[in-house]
């Protein structure tokens, strides 16, 4: 799993993540992983992906081929992932089953999106949320949320708040480790 955070404050958006990959009890640290960055760059957006390591490659590949990727609004993100779902099933052999009682098929993807329009979360049944200050995903998300809640009123810098979140995830979540990758984007006025 992982710790991925996104923060918006004072006209800046920051997204940050740890760099550890795990396979059950096996840990693959960044120093041994040639592609340890959990944050994809897609057009003007950054996408932090958690869950299966396969998601990163699959999303990078499919989003680069999609003609109309829209990641700047809740509606655009929903539509992009709605169009992506059948492709995930047909071309990438996604297993869309989670729980028998789920109302929709799962895309099995949890991600944070950061761009000039703000910060968003996309979840397995294509639920999209827009966050006004900060959010975190992954196995270290609870630790990161607590740290960012504490830091948000004390720091003026979105990157500093994001770093505090990921550092706390790394300190307390056994599935998160340094180094941290981080990207910033100015918010559009």
CSV table of N, CA and C in Angstrom, one decimal, residues 15-183:
chain,number,residue,atom,x,y,z
A,15,UNK,N,1.0,17.7,-4.5
A,15,UNK,CA,0.7,16.2,-4.3
A,15,UNK,C,2.0,15.5,-4.0
A,16,UNK,N,1.9,14.6,-3.1
A,16,UNK,CA,3.1,13.9,-2.6
A,16,UNK,C,2.8,12.5,-2.3
A,17,UNK,N,3.8,11.6,-2.3
A,17,UNK,CA,3.7,10.2,-2.1
A,17,UNK,C,5.0,9.6,-1.5
A,18,UNK,N,4.8,8.5,-0.8
A,18,UNK,CA,6.0,7.7,-0.5
A,18,UNK,C,6.4,6.9,-1.7
A,19,UNK,N,7.4,6.1,-1.6
A,19,UNK,CA,7.9,5.4,-2.8
A,19,UNK,C,8.1,3.9,-2.6
A,20,UNK,N,7.6,3.3,-1.5
A,20,UNK,CA,7.7,1.9,-1.2
A,20,UNK,C,6.7,1.1,-2.0
A,21,UNK,N,7.1,0.0,-2.6
A,21,UNK,CA,6.1,-1.0,-3.2
A,21,UNK,C,6.2,-2.2,-2.3
A,22,UNK,N,5.0,-2.8,-2.0
A,22,UNK,CA,5.0,-4.0,-1.3
A,22,UNK,C,4.2,-5.1,-2.0
A,23,UNK,N,4.7,-6.3,-1.8
A,23,UNK,CA,4.0,-7.5,-2.4
A,23,UNK,C,3.8,-8.5,-1.2
A,24,UNK,N,2.7,-8.4,-0.5
A,24,UNK,CA,2.5,-9.2,0.7
A,24,UNK,C,3.5,-8.7,1.7
A,25,UNK,N,4.3,-9.6,2.2
A,25,UNK,CA,5.3,-9.3,3.2
A,25,UNK,C,6.6,-8.8,2.6
A,26,UNK,N,6.8,-8.8,1.3
A,26,UNK,CA,8.0,-8.3,0.6
A,26,UNK,C,7.9,-6.8,0.4
A,27,UNK,N,9.0,-6.2,0.7
A,27,UNK,CA,9.1,-4.7,0.5
A,27,UNK,C,10.1,-4.4,-0.6
A,28,UNK,N,9.7,-3.6,-1.6
A,28,UNK,CA,10.6,-3.2,-2.7
A,28,UNK,C,10.9,-1.7,-2.5
A,29,UNK,N,12.1,-1.3,-1.9
A,29,UNK,CA,12.4,0.1,-1.6
A,29,UNK,C,12.7,0.8,-2.9
A,30,UNK,N,12.6,2.1,-2.8
A,30,UNK,CA,12.9,3.0,-4.0
A,30,UNK,C,14.3,2.7,-4.6
A,31,UNK,N,15.2,2.5,-3.8
A,31,UNK,CA,16.6,2.3,-4.2
A,31,UNK,C,16.7,1.1,-5.2
A,32,UNK,N,15.8,0.1,-5.1
A,32,UNK,CA,15.8,-1.1,-5.9
A,32,UNK,C,14.8,-1.1,-7.0
A,33,UNK,N,14.0,0.0,-7.1
A,33,UNK,CA,12.8,0.1,-8.0
A,33,UNK,C,13.1,1.2,-9.0
A,34,UNK,N,13.3,0.8,-10.2
A,34,UNK,CA,13.6,1.9,-11.3
A,34,UNK,C,12.4,2.8,-11.5
A,35,UNK,N,11.2,2.4,-11.2
A,35,UNK,CA,10.1,3.3,-11.4
A,35,UNK,C,9.2,3.3,-10.1
A,36,UNK,N,9.8,4.0,-9.1
A,36,UNK,CA,9.2,4.0,-7.7
A,36,UNK,C,8.2,5.2,-7.5
A,37,UNK,N,8.1,6.1,-8.5
A,37,UNK,CA,7.2,7.2,-8.3
A,37,UNK,C,5.8,6.8,-8.5
A,38,UNK,N,4.9,7.0,-7.5
A,38,UNK,CA,3.5,6.6,-7.5
A,38,UNK,C,2.6,7.6,-8.1
A,39,UNK,N,3.2,8.7,-8.6
A,39,UNK,CA,2.4,9.8,-9.1
A,39,UNK,C,2.7,9.9,-10.7
A,40,UNK,N,1.6,9.8,-11.4
A,40,UNK,CA,1.6,9.8,-12.9
A,40,UNK,C,1.4,11.3,-13.3
A,41,UNK,N,2.1,11.7,-14.4
A,41,UNK,CA,1.9,13.0,-15.0
A,41,UNK,C,1.0,12.7,-16.2
A,42,UNK,N,-0.1,13.4,-16.3
A,42,UNK,CA,-1.1,13.2,-17.4
A,42,UNK,C,-1.5,14.6,-17.9
A,43,UNK,N,-1.0,15.1,-19.0
A,43,UNK,CA,-1.4,16.4,-19.4
A,43,UNK,C,-1.0,17.4,-18.4
A,44,UNK,N,-1.9,18.2,-17.9
A,44,UNK,CA,-1.7,19.2,-16.9
A,44,UNK,C,-2.0,18.7,-15.5
A,45,UNK,N,-2.2,17.4,-15.3
A,45,UNK,CA,-2.6,16.9,-14.0
A,45,UNK,C,-1.5,15.9,-13.5
A,46,UNK,N,-1.5,15.7,-12.2
A,46,UNK,CA,-0.8,14.6,-11.6
A,46,UNK,C,-1.8,13.7,-10.9
A,47,UNK,N,-1.5,12.4,-11.0
A,47,UNK,CA,-2.4,11.4,-10.5
A,47,UNK,C,-1.6,10.5,-9.6
A,48,UNK,N,-2.0,10.5,-8.3
A,48,UNK,CA,-1.4,9.6,-7.3
A,48,UNK,C,-2.2,8.3,-7.2
A,49,UNK,N,-1.6,7.2,-7.5
A,49,UNK,CA,-2.4,5.9,-7.6
A,49,UNK,C,-2.0,5.0,-6.5
A,50,UNK,N,-3.0,4.4,-5.8
A,50,UNK,CA,-2.6,3.4,-4.8
A,50,UNK,C,-3.4,2.1,-5.1
A,51,UNK,N,-3.0,1.0,-4.4
A,51,UNK,CA,-3.6,-0.3,-4.7
A,51,UNK,C,-2.6,-1.1,-5.4
A,52,UNK,N,-3.1,-1.9,-6.3
A,52,UNK,CA,-2.3,-2.8,-7.1
A,52,UNK,C,-1.2,-2.1,-7.9
A,53,UNK,N,0.0,-2.6,-7.9
A,53,UNK,CA,1.1,-2.0,-8.6
A,53,UNK,C,0.8,-2.0,-10.1
A,54,UNK,N,-0.1,-2.9,-10.6
A,54,UNK,CA,-0.5,-2.9,-12.0
A,54,UNK,C,-1.2,-1.7,-12.4
A,55,UNK,N,-1.9,-1.0,-11.5
A,55,UNK,CA,-2.7,0.1,-11.8
A,55,UNK,C,-1.9,1.2,-12.5
A,56,UNK,N,-0.7,1.4,-12.0
A,56,UNK,CA,0.2,2.5,-12.4
A,56,UNK,C,0.5,2.3,-13.9
A,57,UNK,N,0.9,1.2,-14.3
A,57,UNK,CA,1.2,0.9,-15.7
A,57,UNK,C,0.0,0.9,-16.6
A,58,UNK,N,-1.1,0.3,-16.1
A,58,UNK,CA,-2.3,0.3,-16.9
A,58,UNK,C,-2.9,1.7,-17.1
A,59,UNK,N,-2.9,2.5,-16.1
A,59,UNK,CA,-3.4,3.9,-16.2
A,59,UNK,C,-2.5,4.8,-17.1
A,60,UNK,N,-1.2,4.6,-16.9
A,60,UNK,CA,-0.3,5.4,-17.7
A,60,UNK,C,-0.5,5.1,-19.2
A,61,UNK,N,-0.6,3.8,-19.5
A,61,UNK,CA,-0.8,3.3,-20.9
A,61,UNK,C,-2.1,3.8,-21.4
A,62,UNK,N,-3.2,3.5,-20.7
A,62,UNK,CA,-4.6,3.8,-21.3
A,62,UNK,C,-4.8,5.3,-21.4
A,63,UNK,N,-4.5,6.1,-20.3
A,63,UNK,CA,-4.7,7.6,-20.4
A,63,UNK,C,-3.9,8.2,-21.5
A,64,UNK,N,-2.7,7.7,-21.8
A,64,UNK,CA,-2.0,8.3,-22.9
A,64,UNK,C,-2.6,8.1,-24.3
A,65,UNK,N,-3.5,7.1,-24.4
A,65,UNK,CA,-4.2,6.7,-25.6
A,65,UNK,C,-5.5,7.4,-25.8
A,66,UNK,N,-6.1,7.8,-24.6
A,66,UNK,CA,-7.5,8.3,-24.7
A,66,UNK,C,-7.5,9.7,-25.3
A,67,UNK,N,-8.4,9.9,-26.2
A,67,UNK,CA,-8.4,11.2,-26.9
A,67,UNK,C,-9.0,12.4,-26.1
A,68,UNK,N,-9.9,12.1,-25.1
A,68,UNK,CA,-10.5,13.2,-24.4
A,68,UNK,C,-10.5,13.0,-22.9
A,69,UNK,N,-9.2,13.0,-22.3
A,69,UNK,CA,-9.0,12.9,-20.9
A,69,UNK,C,-9.4,14.2,-20.3
A,70,UNK,N,-10.4,14.2,-19.4
A,70,UNK,CA,-10.8,15.4,-18.7
A,70,UNK,C,-10.6,15.2,-17.2
A,71,UNK,N,-9.7,15.9,-16.6
A,71,UNK,CA,-9.4,15.8,-15.1
A,71,UNK,C,-9.5,17.1,-14.3
A,72,UNK,N,-10.2,18.1,-14.9
A,72,UNK,CA,-10.3,19.4,-14.3
A,72,UNK,C,-11.6,19.7,-13.6
A,73,UNK,N,-12.5,18.7,-13.4
A,73,UNK,CA,-13.8,18.8,-12.7
A,73,UNK,C,-14.3,17.5,-12.3
A,74,UNK,N,-15.2,17.5,-11.3
A,74,UNK,CA,-15.8,16.2,-10.9
A,74,UNK,C,-16.5,15.5,-12.1
A,75,UNK,N,-17.3,16.3,-12.9
A,75,UNK,CA,-18.0,15.7,-14.0
A,75,UNK,C,-17.0,15.1,-15.0
A,76,UNK,N,-15.9,15.9,-15.3
A,76,UNK,CA,-14.9,15.4,-16.3
A,76,UNK,C,-14.2,14.2,-15.9
A,77,UNK,N,-13.8,14.1,-14.6
A,77,UNK,CA,-13.1,13.0,-14.0
A,77,UNK,C,-14.1,11.7,-14.1
A,78,UNK,N,-15.3,11.9,-13.7
A,78,UNK,CA,-16.3,10.8,-13.7
A,78,UNK,C,-16.4,10.3,-15.1
A,79,UNK,N,-16.6,11.2,-16.1
A,79,UNK,CA,-16.8,10.8,-17.5
A,79,UNK,C,-15.5,10.1,-18.0
A,80,UNK,N,-14.3,10.6,-17.7
A,80,UNK,CA,-13.1,9.9,-18.1
A,80,UNK,C,-13.0,8.5,-17.6
A,81,UNK,N,-13.3,8.3,-16.3
A,81,UNK,CA,-13.2,7.0,-15.7
A,81,UNK,C,-14.4,6.1,-16.1
A,82,UNK,N,-15.5,6.7,-16.4
A,82,UNK,CA,-16.6,5.9,-16.9
A,82,UNK,C,-16.3,5.3,-18.3
A,83,UNK,N,-15.6,6.1,-19.1
A,83,UNK,CA,-15.2,5.6,-20.4
A,83,UNK,C,-14.0,4.6,-20.3
A,84,UNK,N,-13.2,4.8,-19.3
A,84,UNK,CA,-12.1,3.9,-19.0
A,84,UNK,C,-12.5,2.5,-18.5
A,85,UNK,N,-13.6,2.4,-17.8
A,85,UNK,CA,-13.9,1.2,-17.1
A,85,UNK,C,-14.1,0.0,-18.1
A,86,UNK,N,-14.9,0.2,-19.2
A,86,UNK,CA,-15.0,-1.0,-20.1
A,86,UNK,C,-13.6,-1.4,-20.8
A,87,UNK,N,-12.8,-0.4,-21.0
A,87,UNK,CA,-11.5,-0.6,-21.6
A,87,UNK,C,-10.6,-1.4,-20.6
A,88,UNK,N,-10.7,-1.1,-19.3
A,88,UNK,CA,-10.0,-1.8,-18.2
A,88,UNK,C,-10.4,-3.3,-18.2
A,89,UNK,N,-11.7,-3.5,-18.4
A,89,UNK,CA,-12.2,-4.9,-18.4
A,89,UNK,C,-11.8,-5.6,-19.7
A,90,UNK,N,-12.0,-5.0,-20.8
A,90,UNK,CA,-11.8,-5.7,-22.1
A,90,UNK,C,-10.4,-5.8,-22.5
A,91,UNK,N,-9.6,-4.8,-22.4
A,91,UNK,CA,-8.2,-4.8,-22.9
A,91,UNK,C,-7.2,-5.2,-21.8
A,92,UNK,N,-7.5,-4.9,-20.5
A,92,UNK,CA,-6.5,-5.1,-19.5
A,92,UNK,C,-7.0,-6.2,-18.5
A,93,UNK,N,-8.1,-6.8,-18.8
A,93,UNK,CA,-8.6,-8.0,-18.0
A,93,UNK,C,-8.9,-7.7,-16.5
A,94,UNK,N,-9.3,-6.5,-16.2
A,94,UNK,CA,-9.7,-6.1,-14.9
A,94,UNK,C,-10.8,-7.0,-14.3
A,95,UNK,N,-10.6,-7.4,-13.1
A,95,UNK,CA,-11.6,-8.2,-12.4
A,95,UNK,C,-12.5,-7.2,-11.6
A,96,UNK,N,-13.7,-6.9,-12.1
A,96,UNK,CA,-14.5,-5.8,-11.5
A,96,UNK,C,-15.3,-6.2,-10.2
A,97,UNK,N,-15.0,-7.4,-9.7
A,97,UNK,CA,-15.8,-7.8,-8.5
A,97,UNK,C,-15.1,-7.5,-7.2
A,98,UNK,N,-15.8,-6.8,-6.3
A,98,UNK,CA,-15.3,-6.6,-5.0
A,98,UNK,C,-16.3,-7.3,-4.0
A,99,UNK,N,-17.5,-6.8,-3.8
A,99,UNK,CA,-18.5,-7.4,-2.9
A,99,UNK,C,-19.7,-7.6,-3.7
A,100,UNK,N,-20.4,-8.8,-3.4
A,100,UNK,CA,-21.6,-9.1,-4.1
A,100,UNK,C,-22.7,-8.1,-4.0
A,101,UNK,N,-22.7,-7.3,-3.0
A,101,UNK,CA,-23.8,-6.3,-2.7
A,101,UNK,C,-23.4,-4.9,-3.2
A,102,UNK,N,-22.3,-4.8,-3.9
A,102,UNK,CA,-21.9,-3.4,-4.4
A,102,UNK,C,-22.9,-3.0,-5.5
A,103,UNK,N,-23.3,-1.8,-5.6
A,103,UNK,CA,-24.3,-1.4,-6.5
A,103,UNK,C,-23.7,-1.3,-8.0
A,104,UNK,N,-22.4,-1.1,-8.1
A,104,UNK,CA,-21.8,-1.0,-9.4
A,104,UNK,C,-20.5,-1.9,-9.5
A,105,UNK,N,-20.1,-2.2,-10.7
A,105,UNK,CA,-18.8,-2.9,-10.9
A,105,UNK,C,-17.7,-2.0,-10.4
A,106,UNK,N,-16.7,-2.6,-9.8
A,106,UNK,CA,-15.6,-1.8,-9.3
A,106,UNK,C,-14.5,-1.6,-10.4
A,107,UNK,N,-13.9,-0.5,-10.5
A,107,UNK,CA,-12.7,-0.3,-11.3
A,107,UNK,C,-11.4,-0.6,-10.5
A,108,UNK,N,-11.6,-0.9,-9.2
A,108,UNK,CA,-10.4,-1.3,-8.4
A,108,UNK,C,-9.4,-0.2,-8.2
A,109,UNK,N,-9.7,1.0,-8.5
A,109,UNK,CA,-8.7,2.1,-8.5
A,109,UNK,C,-9.1,3.1,-7.5
A,110,UNK,N,-8.1,3.5,-6.7
A,110,UNK,CA,-8.2,4.7,-5.8
A,110,UNK,C,-7.1,5.6,-6.2
A,111,UNK,N,-7.4,6.9,-6.4
A,111,UNK,CA,-6.4,7.9,-6.8
A,111,UNK,C,-6.7,9.3,-6.4
A,112,UNK,N,-5.7,10.1,-6.2
A,112,UNK,CA,-5.8,11.5,-6.0
A,112,UNK,C,-5.3,12.2,-7.2
A,113,UNK,N,-6.1,13.2,-7.6
A,113,UNK,CA,-5.7,14.0,-8.8
A,113,UNK,C,-5.5,15.5,-8.4
A,114,UNK,N,-4.4,16.0,-8.9
A,114,UNK,CA,-4.0,17.4,-8.6
A,114,UNK,C,-3.8,18.2,-9.9
A,115,UNK,N,-4.4,19.3,-10.0
A,115,UNK,CA,-4.1,20.2,-11.2
A,115,UNK,C,-4.5,21.6,-10.8
A,116,UNK,N,-4.4,22.5,-11.8
A,116,UNK,CA,-4.7,23.9,-11.6
A,116,UNK,C,-6.1,24.2,-11.1
A,117,UNK,N,-7.0,23.3,-11.3
A,117,UNK,CA,-8.4,23.5,-10.9
A,117,UNK,C,-8.6,23.0,-9.5
A,118,UNK,N,-7.7,22.2,-8.9
A,118,UNK,CA,-7.9,21.8,-7.5
A,118,UNK,C,-7.4,20.4,-7.2
A,119,UNK,N,-8.0,19.8,-6.2
A,119,UNK,CA,-7.6,18.4,-5.8
A,119,UNK,C,-8.9,17.6,-5.8
A,120,UNK,N,-8.8,16.3,-6.3
A,120,UNK,CA,-9.9,15.4,-6.4
A,120,UNK,C,-9.5,14.0,-6.0
A,121,UNK,N,-10.5,13.2,-5.6
A,121,UNK,CA,-10.3,11.8,-5.3
A,121,UNK,C,-11.2,11.0,-6.2
A,122,UNK,N,-10.7,9.9,-6.8
A,122,UNK,CA,-11.5,9.0,-7.6
A,122,UNK,C,-11.4,7.6,-6.9
A,123,UNK,N,-12.6,7.0,-6.7
A,123,UNK,CA,-12.6,5.7,-6.0
A,123,UNK,C,-13.2,4.6,-6.8
A,124,UNK,N,-13.2,3.4,-6.3
A,124,UNK,CA,-13.4,2.2,-7.1
A,124,UNK,C,-14.7,2.1,-7.9
A,125,UNK,N,-15.7,2.8,-7.4
A,125,UNK,CA,-17.0,2.7,-8.2
A,125,UNK,C,-17.2,4.0,-8.9
A,126,UNK,N,-16.1,4.7,-9.2
A,126,UNK,CA,-16.1,6.0,-10.0
A,126,UNK,C,-16.7,7.1,-9.2
A,127,UNK,N,-16.7,7.0,-7.9
A,127,UNK,CA,-17.1,8.2,-7.1
A,127,UNK,C,-16.0,9.2,-7.2
A,128,UNK,N,-16.4,10.5,-7.3
A,128,UNK,CA,-15.4,11.6,-7.4
A,128,UNK,C,-15.7,12.6,-6.3
A,129,UNK,N,-14.7,13.0,-5.6
A,129,UNK,CA,-14.8,14.0,-4.6
A,129,UNK,C,-13.9,15.2,-4.9
A,130,UNK,N,-14.3,16.4,-4.7
A,130,UNK,CA,-13.4,17.5,-4.8
A,130,UNK,C,-13.1,18.0,-3.4
A,131,UNK,N,-11.8,18.2,-3.1
A,131,UNK,CA,-11.4,18.6,-1.7
A,131,UNK,C,-11.0,20.1,-1.7
A,132,UNK,N,-11.4,20.7,-0.6
A,132,UNK,CA,-11.1,22.2,-0.5
A,132,UNK,C,-9.8,22.5,0.2
A,133,UNK,N,-9.3,21.6,1.0
A,133,UNK,CA,-8.0,21.8,1.7
A,133,UNK,C,-7.0,20.7,1.5
A,134,UNK,N,-7.3,19.5,1.9
A,134,UNK,CA,-6.4,18.4,1.8
A,134,UNK,C,-7.1,17.1,1.8
A,135,UNK,N,-6.4,16.0,1.4
A,135,UNK,CA,-6.9,14.6,1.5
A,135,UNK,C,-5.8,13.7,1.4
A,136,UNK,N,-6.0,12.4,1.8
A,136,UNK,CA,-5.0,11.4,1.7
A,136,UNK,C,-5.6,10.0,1.4
A,137,UNK,N,-4.9,9.2,0.7
A,137,UNK,CA,-5.3,7.8,0.4
A,137,UNK,C,-4.2,6.8,0.7
A,138,UNK,N,-4.5,5.6,0.7
A,138,UNK,CA,-3.6,4.5,0.9
A,138,UNK,C,-3.6,4.1,2.4
A,139,UNK,N,-2.8,3.1,2.7
A,139,UNK,CA,-2.8,2.5,4.0
A,139,UNK,C,-2.3,3.4,5.1
A,140,UNK,N,-1.6,4.5,4.7
A,140,UNK,CA,-1.1,5.5,5.7
A,140,UNK,C,-2.0,6.7,5.7
A,141,UNK,N,-3.2,6.6,5.1
A,141,UNK,CA,-4.0,7.8,5.0
A,141,UNK,C,-4.5,8.4,6.3
A,142,UNK,N,-4.8,7.5,7.3
A,142,UNK,CA,-5.3,8.1,8.6
A,142,UNK,C,-4.3,8.9,9.3
A,143,UNK,N,-3.0,8.4,9.3
A,143,UNK,CA,-1.9,9.1,9.9
A,143,UNK,C,-1.7,10.4,9.2
A,144,UNK,N,-1.7,10.4,7.8
A,144,UNK,CA,-1.5,11.6,7.0
A,144,UNK,C,-2.6,12.6,7.3
A,145,UNK,N,-3.8,12.2,7.3
A,145,UNK,CA,-4.9,13.1,7.5
A,145,UNK,C,-4.8,13.8,8.9
A,146,UNK,N,-4.4,13.1,9.9
A,146,UNK,CA,-4.2,13.7,11.2
A,146,UNK,C,-3.1,14.7,11.2
A,147,UNK,N,-2.0,14.4,10.6
A,147,UNK,CA,-0.9,15.3,10.5
A,147,UNK,C,-1.2,16.6,9.7
A,148,UNK,N,-1.9,16.4,8.6
A,148,UNK,CA,-2.3,17.5,7.8
A,148,UNK,C,-3.3,18.4,8.4
A,149,UNK,N,-4.2,17.8,9.2
A,149,UNK,CA,-5.2,18.5,10.0
A,149,UNK,C,-4.5,19.5,10.9
A,150,UNK,N,-3.5,18.9,11.6
A,150,UNK,CA,-2.7,19.7,12.6
A,150,UNK,C,-1.9,20.8,11.9
A,151,UNK,N,-1.3,20.4,10.7
A,151,UNK,CA,-0.4,21.3,10.0
A,151,UNK,C,-1.1,22.4,9.2
A,152,UNK,N,-2.3,22.2,8.8
A,152,UNK,CA,-3.0,23.1,7.9
A,152,UNK,C,-3.1,24.5,8.4
A,153,UNK,N,-3.4,24.7,9.7
A,153,UNK,CA,-3.5,26.1,10.2
A,153,UNK,C,-2.2,26.6,10.7
A,154,UNK,N,-1.2,25.8,10.7
A,154,UNK,CA,0.1,26.2,11.2
A,154,UNK,C,1.1,26.6,10.1
A,155,UNK,N,1.0,26.0,8.9
A,155,UNK,CA,1.9,26.3,7.8
A,155,UNK,C,1.1,27.0,6.7
A,156,UNK,N,1.8,27.9,6.0
A,156,UNK,CA,1.3,28.6,4.9
A,156,UNK,C,1.5,27.9,3.6
A,157,UNK,N,2.4,26.9,3.5
A,157,UNK,CA,2.8,26.3,2.3
A,157,UNK,C,2.2,24.9,2.1
A,158,UNK,N,1.5,24.8,0.9
A,158,UNK,CA,0.9,23.5,0.6
A,158,UNK,C,1.9,22.4,0.5
A,159,UNK,N,3.1,22.6,-0.1
A,159,UNK,CA,4.2,21.5,-0.1
A,159,UNK,C,4.6,21.1,1.3
A,160,UNK,N,4.7,22.1,2.2
A,160,UNK,CA,5.1,21.7,3.6
A,160,UNK,C,4.0,20.8,4.3
A,161,UNK,N,2.8,21.2,4.1
A,161,UNK,CA,1.7,20.4,4.7
A,161,UNK,C,1.6,19.0,4.1
A,162,UNK,N,1.8,18.9,2.8
A,162,UNK,CA,1.8,17.6,2.1
A,162,UNK,C,3.0,16.8,2.6
A,163,UNK,N,4.2,17.4,2.8
A,163,UNK,CA,5.3,16.6,3.3
A,163,UNK,C,5.0,16.1,4.7
A,164,UNK,N,4.4,17.0,5.5
A,164,UNK,CA,4.1,16.5,6.9
A,164,UNK,C,3.2,15.3,6.9
A,165,UNK,N,2.2,15.3,6.0
A,165,UNK,CA,1.3,14.2,5.8
A,165,UNK,C,2.0,12.9,5.5
A,166,UNK,N,2.8,13.0,4.4
A,166,UNK,CA,3.5,11.8,3.9
A,166,UNK,C,4.6,11.3,5.0
A,167,UNK,N,5.3,12.2,5.6
A,167,UNK,CA,6.3,11.9,6.6
A,167,UNK,C,5.6,11.1,7.7
A,168,UNK,N,4.4,11.6,8.1
A,168,UNK,CA,3.7,10.9,9.2
A,168,UNK,C,3.3,9.5,8.8
A,169,UNK,N,2.8,9.4,7.6
A,169,UNK,CA,2.4,8.1,7.0
A,169,UNK,C,3.6,7.2,7.1
A,170,UNK,N,4.7,7.7,6.6
A,170,UNK,CA,6.0,6.8,6.6
A,170,UNK,C,6.4,6.4,8.0
A,171,UNK,N,6.2,7.3,9.0
A,171,UNK,CA,6.6,7.1,10.4
A,171,UNK,C,5.7,6.0,11.0
A,172,UNK,N,4.5,5.9,10.7
A,172,UNK,CA,3.6,5.0,11.4
A,172,UNK,C,3.0,3.9,10.6
A,173,UNK,N,3.0,3.9,9.2
A,173,UNK,CA,2.4,2.9,8.4
A,173,UNK,C,3.6,2.0,7.9
A,174,UNK,N,3.5,0.7,8.2
A,174,UNK,CA,4.6,-0.2,7.8
A,174,UNK,C,4.7,-0.4,6.3
A,175,UNK,N,3.7,0.0,5.5
A,175,UNK,CA,3.7,-0.1,4.0
A,175,UNK,C,4.0,1.2,3.3
A,176,UNK,N,4.6,2.1,4.0
A,176,UNK,CA,5.1,3.4,3.4
A,176,UNK,C,6.5,3.6,3.8
A,177,UNK,N,7.3,4.2,2.9
A,177,UNK,CA,8.7,4.5,3.2
A,177,UNK,C,9.2,5.6,2.3
A,178,UNK,N,10.3,6.2,2.8
A,178,UNK,CA,11.0,7.3,2.1
A,178,UNK,C,11.8,6.7,0.9
A,179,UNK,N,12.2,7.5,0.0
A,179,UNK,CA,12.0,9.0,-0.1
A,179,UNK,C,10.6,9.3,-0.6
A,180,UNK,N,10.3,10.6,-0.5
A,180,UNK,CA,9.1,11.2,-0.9
A,180,UNK,C,9.2,11.8,-2.3
A,181,UNK,N,8.2,11.6,-3.1
A,181,UNK,CA,8.1,12.4,-4.4
A,181,UNK,C,7.0,13.4,-4.2
A,182,UNK,N,7.2,14.6,-4.8
A,182,UNK,CA,6.3,15.7,-4.6
A,182,UNK,C,6.3,16.6,-5.8
A,183,UNK,N,5.1,17.1,-6.2
A,183,UNK,CA,4.9,18.0,-7.3
A,183,UNK,C,4.0,19.1,-6.9
